[in-house]
Short mmCIF file of C-alpha atoms in Angstrom, two decimals:
data_model
loop_
_atom_site.label_atom_id
_atom_site.label_comp_id
_atom_site.label_asym_id
_atom_site.label_seq_id
_atom_site.Cartn_x
_atom_site.Cartn_y
_atom_site.Cartn_z
CA UNK A 8 82.45 93.17 71.08
CA UNK A 9 81.36 93.80 74.66
CA UNK A 10 77.85 92.38 74.25
CA UNK A 11 78.94 89.14 72.52
CA UNK A 12 80.30 88.77 75.28
CA UNK A 13 84.07 88.35 75.18
CA UNK A 14 84.76 84.92 76.62
CA UNK A 15 88.44 85.50 77.40
CA UNK A 16 89.31 85.67 81.10
CA UNK A 17 92.33 87.94 81.54
CA UNK A 18 92.95 87.82 85.28
CA UNK A 19 90.88 87.10 88.42
CA UNK A 20 91.15 90.77 89.43
CA UNK A 21 88.71 91.75 86.68
CA UNK A 22 86.02 90.05 88.77
CA UNK A 23 87.32 90.06 92.32
CA UNK A 24 88.19 93.78 92.58
CA UNK A 25 84.63 94.98 91.97
CA UNK A 26 81.82 92.86 90.37
CA UNK A 27 82.11 89.86 92.69
CA UNK A 28 82.10 92.03 95.82
CA UNK A 29 79.19 94.19 94.66
CA UNK A 30 77.15 91.15 93.59
CA UNK A 31 77.37 89.90 97.17
CA UNK A 32 76.57 93.27 98.74
CA UNK A 33 73.83 94.52 96.44
CA UNK A 34 72.28 91.38 94.91
CA UNK A 35 72.83 89.15 97.97
CA UNK A 36 74.48 86.44 95.87
CA UNK A 37 76.94 83.83 97.04
CA UNK A 38 80.37 85.22 96.24
CA UNK A 39 84.00 84.91 97.26
CA UNK A 40 85.32 88.01 99.04
CA UNK A 41 89.03 88.46 98.25
CA UNK A 42 91.59 89.30 100.91
CA UNK A 43 91.79 92.95 99.74
CA UNK A 44 88.24 93.50 101.02
CA UNK A 45 88.59 91.80 104.39
CA UNK A 46 87.75 94.22 107.19
CA UNK A 47 90.91 93.63 109.26
CA UNK A 48 93.18 95.39 106.74
CA UNK A 49 91.36 96.37 103.51
CA UNK A 50 93.58 97.39 100.60
CA UNK A 51 90.91 98.48 98.09
CA UNK A 52 88.56 101.41 98.30
CA UNK A 53 84.90 100.57 97.96
CA UNK A 54 84.00 103.91 96.31
CA UNK A 55 84.85 102.98 92.72
CA UNK A 56 83.28 99.48 92.90
CA UNK A 57 80.10 101.11 94.20
CA UNK A 58 80.16 103.74 91.45
CA UNK A 59 80.68 101.19 88.67
CA UNK A 60 79.59 97.58 89.23
CA UNK A 61 77.46 98.66 92.19
CA UNK A 62 75.44 101.09 90.08
CA UNK A 63 74.86 98.60 87.25
CA UNK A 64 73.77 95.87 89.66
CA UNK A 65 71.45 98.28 91.47
CA UNK A 66 69.86 99.16 88.09
CA UNK A 67 69.19 95.55 87.06
CA UNK A 68 67.95 94.77 90.58
CA UNK A 69 65.53 97.72 90.41
CA UNK A 70 64.31 96.68 86.95
CA UNK A 71 63.53 93.20 88.26
CA UNK A 72 61.82 94.49 91.40
CA UNK A 73 59.64 96.81 89.29
CA UNK A 74 58.67 93.86 87.05
CA UNK A 75 60.04 95.71 84.03
CA UNK A 76 62.29 92.73 83.43
CA UNK A 77 61.26 89.50 85.13
CA UNK A 78 64.65 87.79 84.79
CA UNK A 79 67.08 90.69 84.61
CA UNK A 80 69.50 89.05 87.00
CA UNK A 81 71.27 86.21 85.23
CA UNK A 82 74.83 85.23 84.42
CA UNK A 83 74.82 87.23 81.17
CA UNK A 84 73.70 90.52 82.70
CA UNK A 85 75.93 89.99 85.72
CA UNK A 86 78.91 89.73 83.37
CA UNK A 87 78.01 92.27 80.70
CA UNK A 88 76.41 95.17 82.60
CA UNK A 89 79.58 96.29 84.45
CA UNK A 90 81.64 95.69 81.30
CA UNK A 91 79.24 97.80 79.27
CA UNK A 92 79.65 100.71 81.68
CA UNK A 93 83.44 100.44 81.42
CA UNK A 94 83.15 100.28 77.63
CA UNK A 95 81.20 103.54 77.66
CA UNK A 96 83.79 105.06 79.98
CA UNK A 97 86.54 103.97 77.59
CA UNK A 98 85.47 106.70 75.17
CA UNK A 99 87.06 109.12 77.63
CA UNK A 100 90.29 107.90 76.02
CA UNK A 101 89.04 108.85 72.55
CA UNK A 102 87.94 112.27 73.78
CA UNK A 103 91.30 112.78 75.48
CA UNK A 104 93.24 111.89 72.34
CA UNK A 105 91.05 114.22 70.29
CA UNK A 106 91.72 117.07 72.73
CA UNK A 107 95.40 116.35 73.30
CA UNK A 108 96.58 115.61 69.74
CA UNK A 109 96.68 119.27 68.56
CA UNK A 110 98.38 120.37 71.79
CA UNK A 111 101.14 117.79 71.54
CA UNK A 112 101.60 118.17 67.80
CA UNK A 113 100.13 114.78 66.89
CA UNK A 114 97.88 113.93 63.97
CA UNK A 115 94.40 113.50 65.58
CA UNK A 116 93.09 110.97 63.07
CA UNK A 117 96.23 108.86 63.15
CA UNK A 118 96.26 108.90 66.98
CA UNK A 119 92.57 107.93 67.18
CA UNK A 120 93.06 105.05 64.73
CA UNK A 121 96.04 103.76 66.72
CA UNK A 122 94.01 103.97 69.92
CA UNK A 123 90.84 102.40 68.55
CA UNK A 124 92.72 99.63 66.76
CA UNK A 125 94.77 98.61 69.78
CA UNK A 126 93.71 95.37 71.43
CA UNK A 127 94.56 97.04 74.76
CA UNK A 128 91.62 99.39 74.17
CA UNK A 129 89.35 96.66 72.82
CA UNK A 130 90.05 94.11 75.56
CA UNK A 131 91.52 95.71 78.69
CA UNK A 132 89.47 98.93 78.57
CA UNK A 133 86.22 96.97 78.29
CA UNK A 134 86.97 94.98 81.47
CA UNK A 135 86.38 95.84 85.12
CA UNK A 136 89.98 96.40 86.19
CA UNK A 137 91.15 99.09 88.59
CA UNK A 138 93.94 99.55 86.02
CA UNK A 139 91.27 100.60 83.51
CA UNK A 140 90.03 103.33 85.85
CA UNK A 141 93.64 104.31 86.46
CA UNK A 142 94.11 104.80 82.72
CA UNK A 143 90.95 106.89 82.41
CA UNK A 144 91.96 109.14 85.32
CA UNK A 145 95.44 109.50 83.83
CA UNK A 146 93.86 110.58 80.52
CA UNK A 147 91.70 113.20 82.26
CA UNK A 148 94.73 114.48 84.16
CA UNK A 149 96.67 114.89 80.92
CA UNK A 150 93.77 116.84 79.42
CA UNK A 151 93.63 119.16 82.44
CA UNK A 152 97.36 119.93 82.47
CA UNK A 153 97.50 120.48 78.70
CA UNK A 154 95.89 123.81 77.84
CA UNK A 155 96.61 126.24 75.03
CA UNK A 156 95.20 129.58 73.96
CA UNK A 157 93.90 130.07 70.44
CA UNK A 158 97.07 132.07 69.69
CA UNK A 159 99.06 128.89 70.29
CA UNK A 160 100.75 129.99 73.51
CA UNK A 161 100.39 128.02 76.72
CA UNK A 162 97.34 129.12 78.69
CA UNK A 163 97.29 130.03 82.35
CA UNK A 164 96.30 126.90 84.31
CA UNK A 165 92.83 127.28 85.80
CA UNK A 166 91.97 123.72 86.81
CA UNK A 167 93.91 123.34 90.07
CA UNK A 168 90.86 122.06 91.95
CA UNK A 169 89.99 119.36 89.38
CA UNK A 170 93.62 118.29 89.18
CA UNK A 171 93.62 117.88 92.97
CA UNK A 172 90.41 115.81 92.88
CA UNK A 173 91.65 113.48 90.12
CA UNK A 174 95.08 113.02 91.70
CA UNK A 175 93.57 112.09 95.05
CA UNK A 176 90.89 109.83 93.52
CA UNK A 177 93.50 108.08 91.39
CA UNK A 178 95.67 107.51 94.47
CA UNK A 179 92.76 105.85 96.31
CA UNK A 180 91.88 103.74 93.27
CA UNK A 181 95.48 102.53 92.94
CA UNK A 182 98.38 104.14 94.81
CA UNK A 183 100.53 103.43 91.74
CA UNK A 184 98.61 106.29 90.09
CA UNK A 185 101.21 108.64 91.57
CA UNK A 186 103.79 107.12 89.20
CA UNK A 187 101.59 108.09 86.24
CA UNK A 188 100.66 111.48 87.69
CA UNK A 189 104.23 112.59 88.48
CA UNK A 190 105.21 113.94 85.06
CA UNK A 191 101.82 115.60 84.31
CA UNK A 192 101.95 117.30 87.73
CA UNK A 193 105.52 118.49 87.15
CA UNK A 194 104.48 119.78 83.73
CA UNK A 195 101.49 121.57 85.28
CA UNK A 196 103.69 123.07 88.00
CA UNK A 197 106.07 124.29 85.29
CA UNK A 198 103.19 125.94 83.45
CA UNK A 199 102.13 127.75 86.62
CA UNK A 200 105.64 128.97 87.38
CA UNK A 201 106.12 130.03 83.76
CA UNK A 202 102.85 131.97 83.53
CA UNK A 203 102.65 133.64 86.95
CA UNK A 204 104.32 136.90 87.93
CA UNK A 205 102.77 137.07 91.41
CA UNK A 206 103.91 134.75 94.18
CA UNK A 207 100.47 135.15 95.78
CA UNK A 208 98.71 133.71 92.70
CA UNK A 209 101.27 130.92 92.54
CA UNK A 210 100.63 129.91 96.15
CA UNK A 211 96.88 130.14 95.55
CA UNK A 212 97.08 127.51 92.79
CA UNK A 213 98.99 125.07 94.95
CA UNK A 214 96.79 125.65 98.01
CA UNK A 215 93.68 125.02 95.92
CA UNK A 216 95.23 121.79 94.62
CA UNK A 217 96.07 120.58 98.14
CA UNK A 218 92.69 121.61 99.57
CA UNK A 219 90.65 119.73 96.96
CA UNK A 220 92.96 116.71 97.11
CA UNK A 221 92.51 116.56 100.90
CA UNK A 222 88.75 116.97 100.62
CA UNK A 223 88.56 114.10 98.10
CA UNK A 224 90.71 111.95 100.38
CA UNK A 225 88.35 112.72 103.27
CA UNK A 226 85.37 111.54 101.20
CA UNK A 227 87.11 108.26 100.32
CA UNK A 228 88.29 107.65 103.89
CA UNK A 229 84.80 108.32 105.27
CA UNK A 230 83.12 106.02 102.77
CA UNK A 231 85.65 103.22 103.30
CA UNK A 232 85.46 103.57 107.09
CA UNK A 233 81.68 103.24 107.13
CA UNK A 234 81.78 100.32 104.68
CA UNK A 235 84.51 98.25 106.31
CA UNK A 236 83.71 98.95 109.96
CA UNK A 237 79.93 99.38 109.76
CA UNK A 238 80.15 102.54 111.82
CA UNK A 239 76.79 104.23 112.36
CA UNK A 240 75.91 107.50 113.96
CA UNK A 241 73.53 105.68 116.28
CA UNK A 242 76.44 103.67 117.64
CA UNK A 243 78.63 106.73 117.96
CA UNK A 244 76.05 108.81 119.82
CA UNK A 245 75.23 106.19 122.43
CA UNK A 246 72.73 106.54 125.21
CA UNK A 247 75.29 108.01 127.58
CA UNK A 248 75.61 110.97 125.18
CA UNK A 249 79.26 110.72 124.32
CA UNK A 250 81.07 113.99 123.94
CA UNK A 251 82.19 115.22 120.55
CA UNK A 252 85.78 114.39 121.49
CA UNK A 253 84.77 110.78 122.29
CA UNK A 254 83.03 110.50 118.92
CA UNK A 255 86.11 111.82 117.11
CA UNK A 256 88.33 109.37 119.00
CA UNK A 257 86.05 106.44 118.08
CA UNK A 258 86.07 107.46 114.43
CA UNK A 259 89.85 107.88 114.49
CA UNK A 260 90.33 104.42 115.97
CA UNK A 261 88.14 102.86 113.26
CA UNK A 262 89.49 104.97 110.37
CA UNK A 263 90.28 103.02 107.20
CA UNK A 264 92.88 104.44 104.80
CA UNK A 265 93.07 101.80 102.09
CA UNK A 266 96.08 103.21 100.14
CA UNK A 267 98.27 102.98 103.24
CA UNK A 268 97.24 99.34 103.73
CA UNK A 269 97.94 98.74 100.04
CA UNK A 270 101.41 100.26 100.27
CA UNK A 271 102.18 98.50 103.53
CA UNK A 272 101.35 95.16 101.94
CA UNK A 273 103.03 95.70 98.57
CA UNK A 274 106.24 97.22 99.93
CA UNK A 275 106.90 93.91 101.67
CA UNK A 276 108.92 91.74 99.21
CA UNK A 277 107.62 88.55 100.85
CA UNK A 278 104.03 89.56 100.10
CA UNK A 279 104.83 90.39 96.48
CA UNK A 280 106.58 87.03 96.10
CA UNK A 281 103.27 85.30 96.90
CA UNK A 282 101.81 86.81 93.73
CA UNK A 283 104.89 86.11 91.60
CA UNK A 284 108.30 87.73 91.32
CA UNK A 285 109.70 88.95 88.03
CA UNK A 286 113.00 90.49 86.88
CA UNK A 287 113.02 94.28 87.16
CA UNK A 288 113.29 94.64 83.37
CA UNK A 289 110.10 92.65 82.65
CA UNK A 290 108.02 95.78 81.95
CA UNK A 291 110.62 97.15 79.54
CA UNK A 292 111.50 93.96 77.71
CA UNK A 293 108.35 91.80 77.84
CA UNK A 294 105.16 93.52 79.04
CA UNK A 295 105.57 96.66 76.92
CA UNK A 296 106.04 94.54 73.81
CA UNK A 297 103.18 92.22 74.76
CA UNK A 298 100.77 95.14 75.09
CA UNK A 299 101.89 97.62 72.45
CA UNK A 300 104.06 95.61 70.07
CA UNK A 301 106.12 97.55 67.58
CA UNK A 302 104.97 100.90 69.03
CA UNK A 303 106.79 100.12 72.28
CA UNK A 304 109.92 99.03 70.41
CA UNK A 305 109.94 102.20 68.30
CA UNK A 306 109.41 104.32 71.42
CA UNK A 307 112.36 102.64 73.15
CA UNK A 308 114.54 103.30 70.09
CA UNK A 309 113.44 106.93 69.94
CA UNK A 310 113.98 107.26 73.67
CA UNK A 311 117.61 106.18 73.42
CA UNK A 312 118.23 108.58 70.53
CA UNK A 313 116.68 111.51 72.37
CA UNK A 314 118.51 110.70 75.57
CA UNK A 315 121.77 110.83 73.69
CA UNK A 316 120.76 114.18 72.15
CA UNK A 317 119.20 115.92 75.14
CA UNK A 318 120.95 114.73 78.33
CA UNK A 319 123.69 117.31 78.03
CA UNK A 320 121.16 120.01 77.20
CA UNK A 321 118.97 119.01 80.15
CA UNK A 322 121.87 119.37 82.55
CA UNK A 323 122.81 122.79 81.20
CA UNK A 324 119.24 124.07 81.33
CA UNK A 325 118.74 122.76 84.86
CA UNK A 326 121.97 124.32 86.18
CA UNK A 327 122.12 127.55 84.22
CA UNK A 328 118.58 128.55 83.35
CA UNK A 329 115.10 127.92 84.74
CA UNK A 330 115.29 124.27 85.80
CA UNK A 331 113.41 121.14 84.84
CA UNK A 332 109.85 122.58 84.98
CA UNK A 333 110.73 125.28 82.46
CA UNK A 334 112.26 122.66 80.22
CA UNK A 335 109.09 120.63 80.36
CA UNK A 336 107.00 123.64 79.37
CA UNK A 337 109.16 124.53 76.40
CA UNK A 338 109.80 120.97 75.23
CA UNK A 339 106.27 120.19 74.15
CA UNK A 340 105.95 117.22 71.84
CA UNK A 341 108.02 114.09 71.53
CA UNK A 342 110.58 114.53 74.37
CA UNK A 343 107.96 115.26 77.02
CA UNK A 344 105.60 112.54 75.77
CA UNK A 345 108.46 110.08 76.07
CA UNK A 346 108.93 111.20 79.67
CA UNK A 347 105.19 110.70 80.26
CA UNK A 348 105.64 107.15 78.92
CA UNK A 349 108.97 106.03 80.39
CA UNK A 350 108.95 107.66 83.85
CA UNK A 351 105.86 105.70 85.08
CA UNK A 352 107.25 102.58 83.43
CA UNK A 353 110.54 103.05 85.30
CA UNK A 354 108.80 103.58 88.67
CA UNK A 355 106.62 100.49 88.21
CA UNK A 356 109.76 98.52 87.35
CA UNK A 357 111.06 99.11 90.87
CA UNK A 358 108.58 96.49 92.14
CA UNK A 359 109.31 92.80 91.64
CA UNK A 360 105.71 91.89 90.78
CA UNK A 361 105.14 93.05 87.20
CA UNK A 362 102.01 92.23 85.20
CA UNK A 363 101.21 93.56 81.71
CA UNK A 364 97.94 95.20 82.80
CA UNK A 365 99.85 97.55 85.10
CA UNK A 366 101.02 99.40 81.97
CA UNK A 367 97.71 99.90 80.15
CA UNK A 368 97.39 103.62 81.14
CA UNK A 369 100.52 104.29 79.05
CA UNK A 370 98.63 103.76 75.80
CA UNK A 371 97.67 107.46 75.74
CA UNK A 372 101.14 109.07 75.62
CA UNK A 373 102.32 106.24 73.36
CA UNK A 374 99.71 106.80 70.63
CA UNK A 375 100.23 110.57 70.82
CA UNK A 376 103.97 110.08 70.41
CA UNK A 377 103.52 107.55 67.59
CA UNK A 378 101.13 109.88 65.73
CA UNK A 379 103.54 112.82 65.54
CA UNK A 380 103.63 114.27 61.97
CA UNK A 381 107.39 113.81 61.77
CA UNK A 382 107.03 110.14 62.74
CA UNK A 383 105.53 108.01 60.00
CA UNK A 384 103.75 104.97 61.36
CA UNK A 385 105.78 102.15 59.85
CA UNK A 386 104.98 98.49 59.85
CA UNK A 387 101.23 99.16 59.42
CA UNK A 388 100.44 95.57 58.44
CA UNK A 389 102.39 94.28 61.44
CA UNK A 390 100.49 96.64 63.77
CA UNK A 391 97.14 95.42 62.42
CA UNK A 392 98.06 91.72 62.63
CA UNK A 393 99.53 92.15 66.11
CA UNK A 394 96.33 93.72 67.46
CA UNK A 395 94.07 91.18 65.73
CA UNK A 396 96.10 88.39 67.30
CA UNK A 397 96.04 90.11 70.72
CA UNK A 398 92.26 90.60 70.58
CA UNK A 399 91.73 86.95 69.59
CA UNK A 400 94.17 85.58 72.17
CA UNK A 401 93.17 87.65 75.20
CA UNK A 402 89.59 88.51 74.25
CA UNK A 403 88.49 85.01 73.22
CA UNK A 404 90.98 82.21 73.85
CA UNK A 405 92.78 82.89 77.13
CA UNK A 406 90.91 80.86 79.79
CA UNK A 407 88.05 81.29 77.32
CA UNK A 408 86.01 78.27 78.39
CA UNK A 409 85.49 79.27 82.01
CA UNK A 410 82.88 82.02 81.47
CA UNK A 411 80.74 79.89 79.05
CA UNK A 412 81.14 77.03 81.54
CA UNK A 413 79.65 79.15 84.33
CA UNK A 414 76.83 80.22 81.99
CA UNK A 415 76.11 76.53 81.27
CA UNK A 416 76.19 75.58 84.95
CA UNK A 417 73.93 78.50 85.89
CA UNK A 418 71.31 77.31 83.40
CA UNK A 419 71.66 73.75 84.71
CA UNK A 420 71.29 74.78 88.37
CA UNK A 421 68.28 77.03 87.64
CA UNK A 422 66.60 74.68 85.15
CA UNK A 423 62.88 73.88 85.74
CA UNK A 424 63.78 70.29 86.69
CA UNK A 425 66.19 71.49 89.38
CA UNK A 426 63.62 73.98 90.65
CA UNK A 427 60.83 71.38 91.01
CA UNK A 428 63.11 68.71 92.50
CA UNK A 429 65.82 70.32 94.66
CA UNK A 430 69.25 68.93 93.93
CA UNK A 431 72.65 69.41 95.48
CA UNK A 432 75.50 70.40 93.17
CA UNK A 433 79.22 70.18 93.88
CA UNK A 434 81.34 72.08 91.37
CA UNK A 435 85.04 71.24 91.53
CA UNK A 436 87.32 73.52 89.48
CA UNK A 437 90.92 72.47 88.87
CA UNK A 438 93.70 74.09 86.81
CA UNK A 439 91.51 77.07 85.88
CA UNK A 440 91.49 80.68 87.01
CA UNK A 441 89.43 81.36 90.11
CA UNK A 442 85.75 81.03 89.12
CA UNK A 443 83.61 84.08 89.97
CA UNK A 444 80.78 82.57 92.03
CA UNK A 445 78.48 85.49 91.29
CA UNK A 446 77.97 84.28 87.69
CA UNK A 447 76.22 81.16 89.06
CA UNK A 448 73.50 83.54 90.33
CA UNK A 449 72.92 81.71 93.63
CA UNK A 450 71.38 83.52 96.59
CA UNK A 451 73.23 83.48 99.90
CA UNK A 452 70.27 81.67 101.44
CA UNK A 453 70.54 78.78 98.96
CA UNK A 454 72.78 76.01 100.30
CA UNK A 455 72.40 73.46 97.50
CA UNK A 456 75.51 74.48 95.56
CA UNK A 457 79.08 73.95 96.75
CA UNK A 458 82.02 75.42 94.83
CA UNK A 459 85.50 73.94 95.35
CA UNK A 460 88.44 75.73 93.76
CA UNK A 461 91.52 73.48 93.68
CA UNK A 462 93.52 75.94 91.54
CA UNK A 463 96.65 74.18 90.25
CA UNK A 464 96.53 71.18 92.59
CA UNK A 465 98.86 68.27 91.85
CA UNK A 466 97.72 64.90 90.59
CA UNK A 467 97.77 63.21 94.03
CA UNK A 468 95.73 65.92 95.77
CA UNK A 469 93.27 66.14 92.88
CA UNK A 470 92.71 62.37 92.69
CA UNK A 471 92.29 62.11 96.44
CA UNK A 472 89.57 64.79 96.44
CA UNK A 473 87.78 63.32 93.41
CA UNK A 474 87.83 59.77 94.86
CA UNK A 475 86.48 60.99 98.20
CA UNK A 476 83.65 62.83 96.49
CA UNK A 477 82.83 59.89 94.23
CA UNK A 478 82.59 57.42 97.14
CA UNK A 479 80.72 59.73 99.52
CA UNK A 480 77.52 60.70 97.75
CA UNK A 481 75.28 61.96 100.54
CA UNK A 482 71.96 61.98 98.68
CA UNK A 483 70.23 60.47 95.69
CA UNK A 484 69.97 63.84 93.97
CA UNK A 485 73.59 64.90 94.43
CA UNK A 486 75.54 65.86 91.33
CA UNK A 487 79.29 66.33 91.24
CA UNK A 488 80.91 68.13 88.31
CA UNK A 489 84.62 68.44 87.69
CA UNK A 490 85.72 71.34 85.51
CA UNK A 491 89.19 70.83 84.06
CA UNK A 492 91.13 71.87 80.92
CA UNK A 493 91.62 69.30 78.17
CA UNK A 494 95.39 69.49 78.60
CA UNK A 495 95.10 67.81 82.02
CA UNK A 496 92.11 65.61 81.15
CA UNK A 497 94.34 62.53 81.25
CA UNK A 498 95.07 63.18 84.93
CA UNK A 499 91.45 62.47 85.87
CA UNK A 500 91.46 59.13 84.04
CA UNK A 501 94.21 57.98 86.42
CA UNK A 502 91.98 58.62 89.45
CA UNK A 503 89.97 55.42 89.02
CA UNK A 504 86.58 57.10 88.69
CA UNK A 505 84.01 57.03 85.91
CA UNK A 506 81.83 59.73 84.40
CA UNK A 507 78.26 59.49 83.19
CA UNK A 508 78.37 62.79 81.31
CA UNK A 509 80.93 65.05 79.78
CA UNK A 510 80.65 68.39 78.02
CA UNK A 511 83.45 70.03 76.05
CA UNK A 512 83.49 73.83 75.86
CA UNK A 513 85.64 75.22 73.06
CA UNK A 514 87.87 77.23 72.91
CA UNK A 515 89.89 77.36 76.13
CA UNK A 516 93.60 78.13 76.22
CA UNK A 517 95.40 77.65 79.52
CA UNK A 518 98.87 79.19 79.53
CA UNK A 519 99.54 77.51 82.90
CA UNK A 520 98.88 74.11 81.29
CA UNK A 521 99.61 74.83 77.62
CA UNK A 522 98.72 72.35 74.89
CA UNK A 523 101.52 70.14 73.61
CA UNK A 524 102.43 70.71 69.97
CA UNK A 525 102.70 66.96 69.10
CA UNK A 526 99.23 66.33 70.54
CA UNK A 527 97.81 69.28 68.59
CA UNK A 528 99.36 67.90 65.40
CA UNK A 529 97.90 64.44 66.05
CA UNK A 530 94.35 65.66 65.41
CA UNK A 531 93.32 65.89 69.05
CA UNK A 532 93.60 69.70 68.97
CA UNK A 533 89.98 70.41 69.88
CA UNK A 534 90.30 68.49 73.14
CA UNK A 535 93.59 70.22 73.94
CA UNK A 536 91.99 73.63 73.37
CA UNK A 537 88.82 72.91 75.34
CA UNK A 538 87.45 72.89 78.87
CA UNK A 539 85.71 69.76 80.13
CA UNK A 540 82.69 69.57 82.43
CA UNK A 541 82.70 66.02 83.77
CA UNK A 542 79.85 64.60 85.85
CA UNK A 543 80.96 61.90 88.27
CA UNK A 544 79.28 58.53 88.53
CA UNK A 545 78.29 57.33 91.96
#
């Protein structure tokens, strides 16, 4: 499934939050650096991109330099190698379910089947999203806080240091990780309080957690500072032999703390509005259903029933007995798993920008809850059909022509004819997702390819640009290609230009410019579900 490769293009962030940046840094390819990685106020840590896409690109670069593989660097390997690493990492989810199912009273086989059969696992967890890493770190955190002795009683927590490392790393990957980590950390704290008789041992656990979390944060801050500011020790220790205090001051002035920049940007409603504003209930009513289908609906129903049953009991326990942590320790199973599912969902719903991928880490508590022995998995046929449809829609159809289009253009640009007779190519993309330039495999030193991304430009702006390009050929070997979905193909015909070549790539489904049902029924469905590569005439 990963090696095919999947042609579906879920969201620009799957390229522009890691592979595109690393392709420019490590392979010296022409890329587009997104605003999150600009040095004036970077919002993304560089550590995880380096550890994932960076490592895979370094490997294929080394293989090519050692002549083990003469053409290792091409559009296919640039796309698949980071995805393959994420696919391997995705088995952390399977391991976590296998470990957690007995602890939370779930059927291991049923939980594993629900996980493996979910299109969220098959599509989102094989893509290079920071949300994917967030889900994997959340799974590891749940494994660490869930421990049981062979006798069946809760074990004394011994992993304070690892919990601190994962919490801090998750925060630097995406600050929203704290929403996912809140309930596991409260549960872990409850375990410590419940199992410790000595206040000294209790404090020791929390100090160890804080110490390792701070150390991990220091590593991330140091790495990001050196990457984004290009600080070097040679510059710090200048010829006038700066004092240690001066060096510390210089480092402090240049310090980069990406989560703070991320929070500063995203807590501004005007900034979020630029990326799209949604009703606060979108995660509950739309995104949860879109990702998990009937499992989300059943969990919501069970949540309301349990709220009705336990709210009064929760209040009594909190006021009269040992408080919320004790309740969490002794309420293993469905109630706590529902808290692990709904508390992060509620926190993420506080923000106006709500995308489905933000919820993909919640698949772990959801499958554990759905696989409880006292909860028969109903609607099995519906679950299977839903996930087949999701895998087809998002793994193959959604913006599915853009990646094959870039593969086709890469072969055209690097063809033997183009190599022997240098040509200039202008690639104009309209009404598609942002094209990842790295897949064209063009070195930064090569200036014969120009990429123009017009996004969702209107008819007037698009025609004006196309007409200018058509009437201003600057050389005899200049080639101008327009890449546009079939649903807006008619717009180009109104621009008064002609084409000497056209290629249709099928399938391609644009939800921003969806196909019209009457046109689909008229027999022109292949054009409506395709992406055109049109070569302009002089």
